[in-house]
Structures are given as structure tokens and as C-alpha cells.
CSV table of C-alpha atoms in Angstrom, one decimal:
chain,number,residue,atom,x,y,z
A,106,GLN,CA,147.8,-124.2,-266.0
A,107,VAL,CA,150.8,-125.1,-263.9
A,108,GLN,CA,154.1,-125.6,-265.7
A,109,LEU,CA,157.6,-126.3,-264.5
A,110,VAL,CA,160.1,-126.2,-267.4
A,111,GLU,CA,163.7,-127.3,-267.0
A,112,SER,CA,166.6,-126.2,-269.1
A,113,GLY,CA,170.4,-126.3,-269.1
A,114,GLY,CA,171.0,-130.0,-269.3
A,115,GLY,CA,173.5,-131.5,-271.7
A,116,SER,CA,176.7,-133.5,-272.0
A,117,VAL,CA,179.8,-132.7,-270.0
A,118,GLN,CA,183.1,-134.3,-269.2
A,119,PRO,CA,183.9,-135.5,-265.7
A,120,GLY,CA,185.0,-132.6,-263.5
A,121,GLY,CA,182.9,-130.2,-265.5
A,122,SER,CA,180.0,-128.0,-264.5
A,123,LEU,CA,176.4,-127.4,-265.6
A,124,ARG,CA,173.7,-125.0,-264.4
A,125,LEU,CA,170.2,-126.2,-264.6
A,126,SER,CA,167.2,-123.8,-264.5
A,127,CYS,CA,163.6,-124.3,-263.9
A,128,THR,CA,160.9,-121.7,-264.8
A,129,ALA,CA,157.6,-122.0,-263.0
A,130,SER,CA,154.2,-120.6,-264.1
A,131,GLY,CA,150.7,-121.0,-262.8
A,132,ILE,CA,151.7,-121.2,-259.1
A,133,SER,CA,152.4,-118.8,-256.3
A,134,PHE,CA,156.1,-119.5,-256.7
A,135,SER,CA,157.3,-117.8,-253.5
A,136,ALA,CA,155.1,-120.0,-251.4
A,137,TYR,CA,156.4,-123.2,-252.8
A,138,SER,CA,159.3,-125.4,-251.6
A,139,MET,CA,161.3,-126.2,-254.8
A,140,GLY,CA,163.5,-129.1,-255.4
A,141,TRP,CA,165.6,-130.9,-257.9
A,142,TYR,CA,165.4,-134.7,-258.2
A,143,ARG,CA,167.1,-137.1,-260.6
A,144,GLN,CA,166.5,-140.5,-262.0
A,145,ALA,CA,169.2,-142.6,-263.5
A,146,PRO,CA,168.5,-145.6,-265.8
A,147,GLY,CA,167.2,-148.5,-263.8
A,148,LYS,CA,167.1,-146.5,-260.5
A,149,GLN,CA,164.5,-144.8,-258.5
A,150,ARG,CA,164.0,-141.1,-258.6
A,151,GLU,CA,166.0,-139.4,-255.8
A,152,LEU,CA,166.3,-136.1,-254.2
A,153,VAL,CA,169.2,-133.9,-255.2
A,154,ALA,CA,168.5,-130.7,-253.3
A,155,ARG,CA,165.6,-128.6,-252.0
A,156,ILE,CA,165.1,-125.0,-251.1
A,157,GLY,CA,162.2,-123.9,-249.0
A,158,SER,CA,160.0,-120.9,-249.4
A,159,GLY,CA,162.2,-119.1,-246.8
A,160,GLY,CA,165.4,-120.0,-248.6
A,161,TYR,CA,166.5,-122.9,-246.3
A,162,THR,CA,168.4,-125.5,-248.4
A,163,SER,CA,169.0,-129.2,-248.0
A,164,TYR,CA,171.1,-131.6,-250.1
A,165,ALA,CA,171.6,-135.3,-250.6
A,166,ASP,CA,174.8,-136.5,-249.1
A,167,SER,CA,176.2,-137.2,-252.5
A,168,THR,CA,175.8,-133.6,-253.7
A,169,LYS,CA,176.7,-131.6,-250.6
A,170,GLY,CA,179.5,-129.2,-251.3
A,171,LEU,CA,179.3,-129.9,-255.0
A,172,PHE,CA,175.9,-128.7,-256.0
A,173,THR,CA,174.2,-125.5,-255.1
A,174,ILE,CA,170.4,-124.8,-255.3
A,175,SER,CA,169.1,-121.3,-255.4
A,176,ARG,CA,165.9,-119.4,-256.3
A,177,ASP,CA,164.8,-116.1,-257.7
A,178,ASN,CA,161.2,-115.5,-256.6
A,179,ALA,CA,160.8,-112.4,-258.8
A,180,LYS,CA,161.6,-114.5,-261.9
A,181,LYS,CA,159.9,-117.6,-260.6
A,182,MET,CA,163.0,-119.6,-261.2
A,183,VAL,CA,165.0,-122.2,-259.3
A,184,TYR,CA,168.6,-123.1,-260.3
A,185,LEU,CA,170.9,-126.0,-259.7
A,186,GLN,CA,174.6,-125.2,-260.1
A,187,MET,CA,176.5,-128.5,-260.4
A,188,ASN,CA,180.3,-128.6,-260.1
A,189,SER,CA,182.8,-131.4,-260.2
A,190,LEU,CA,180.4,-133.6,-262.1
A,191,LYS,CA,181.0,-137.4,-262.1
A,192,PRO,CA,179.7,-140.1,-264.4
A,193,GLU,CA,177.4,-141.3,-261.6
A,194,ASP,CA,175.6,-137.9,-261.8
A,195,THR,CA,174.3,-138.9,-265.2
A,196,ALA,CA,170.5,-138.9,-265.0
A,197,ILE,CA,167.3,-137.1,-266.0
A,198,TYR,CA,167.0,-134.1,-263.6
A,199,TYR,CA,163.5,-133.0,-262.6
A,200,CYS,CA,162.2,-129.8,-261.1
A,201,ASN,CA,159.7,-130.2,-258.3
A,202,GLY,CA,157.4,-127.8,-256.6
A,203,ASP,CA,155.7,-128.6,-253.3
A,204,HIS,CA,153.2,-126.6,-251.3
A,205,PHE,CA,151.8,-128.6,-248.3
A,206,GLY,CA,151.5,-131.7,-250.4
A,207,LEU,CA,150.4,-130.1,-253.6
A,208,VAL,CA,153.2,-131.3,-255.9
A,209,TYR,CA,154.1,-130.5,-259.4
A,210,TRP,CA,156.9,-131.9,-261.7
A,211,GLY,CA,158.6,-130.7,-264.7
A,212,GLN,CA,159.3,-132.9,-267.8
A,213,GLY,CA,163.0,-133.3,-266.9
A,214,THR,CA,166.3,-132.5,-268.6
A,215,GLN,CA,169.0,-135.0,-269.4
A,216,VAL,CA,172.5,-134.6,-267.9
A,217,THR,CA,175.2,-136.9,-269.2
A,218,VAL,CA,178.7,-137.0,-267.7
A,219,SER,CA,181.1,-138.9,-269.8
A,220,SER,CA,184.6,-138.7,-271.2
């Protein structure tokens, strides 16, 4: 059974930081491209950042230089370090695993940025 379980969400003031974690099970984690997506109320789900099986990273323009994605293949975990958070970063953040079109999603974790 494949599971992607996110953690680390919560409420933070503007300018604050959060670190999201995603723990994978049931997949050959090191072979998967892993990503973080987010969906704000009334908006479509959008890519935040991805990290390939070889460690190559890519980011949405809105998160470049502010967010950092990383992975630990031994622990089967992917992380998203989010700095200088803004109210517009408020969303449910989802972990995603993709292996040549075989795609899995986590249940999501809420991030709220508000003063």
C-alpha cells in the first residue's frame, strides 16, 4: 500500500518559516521524482517545487529563493523549507510522487500565514 504522509503545517506570521515533511512508504522512493504542490481556496492546485530522483530541483517562480526542497532517500522523506512566508502562501500543501506517470498524492497539510 502506497502512502505519502505530510507533516509540519500550521499557522505562522508573515515573514516566518515552516518546514514541511513527507514520509513515503510502499514505493521505491529513490526512483521517484518528488514534489510539493499547493491549493489555495478557490484556486487550482499548483506546483511549488520538485526534486528529481537524481537530486535536480525546480521551483515555481513565486517560490524561487524562498523555498528549498530536499530529499533523504534513506529515510524515504522529502522536505520543503519555506522562508519569508507571505499571506498568499496560505494553502493546503500536498506531497507528490511521480515515476514515469505513476503518480501518488498525500492527503495534504494546511499552511496558514496570517498576522
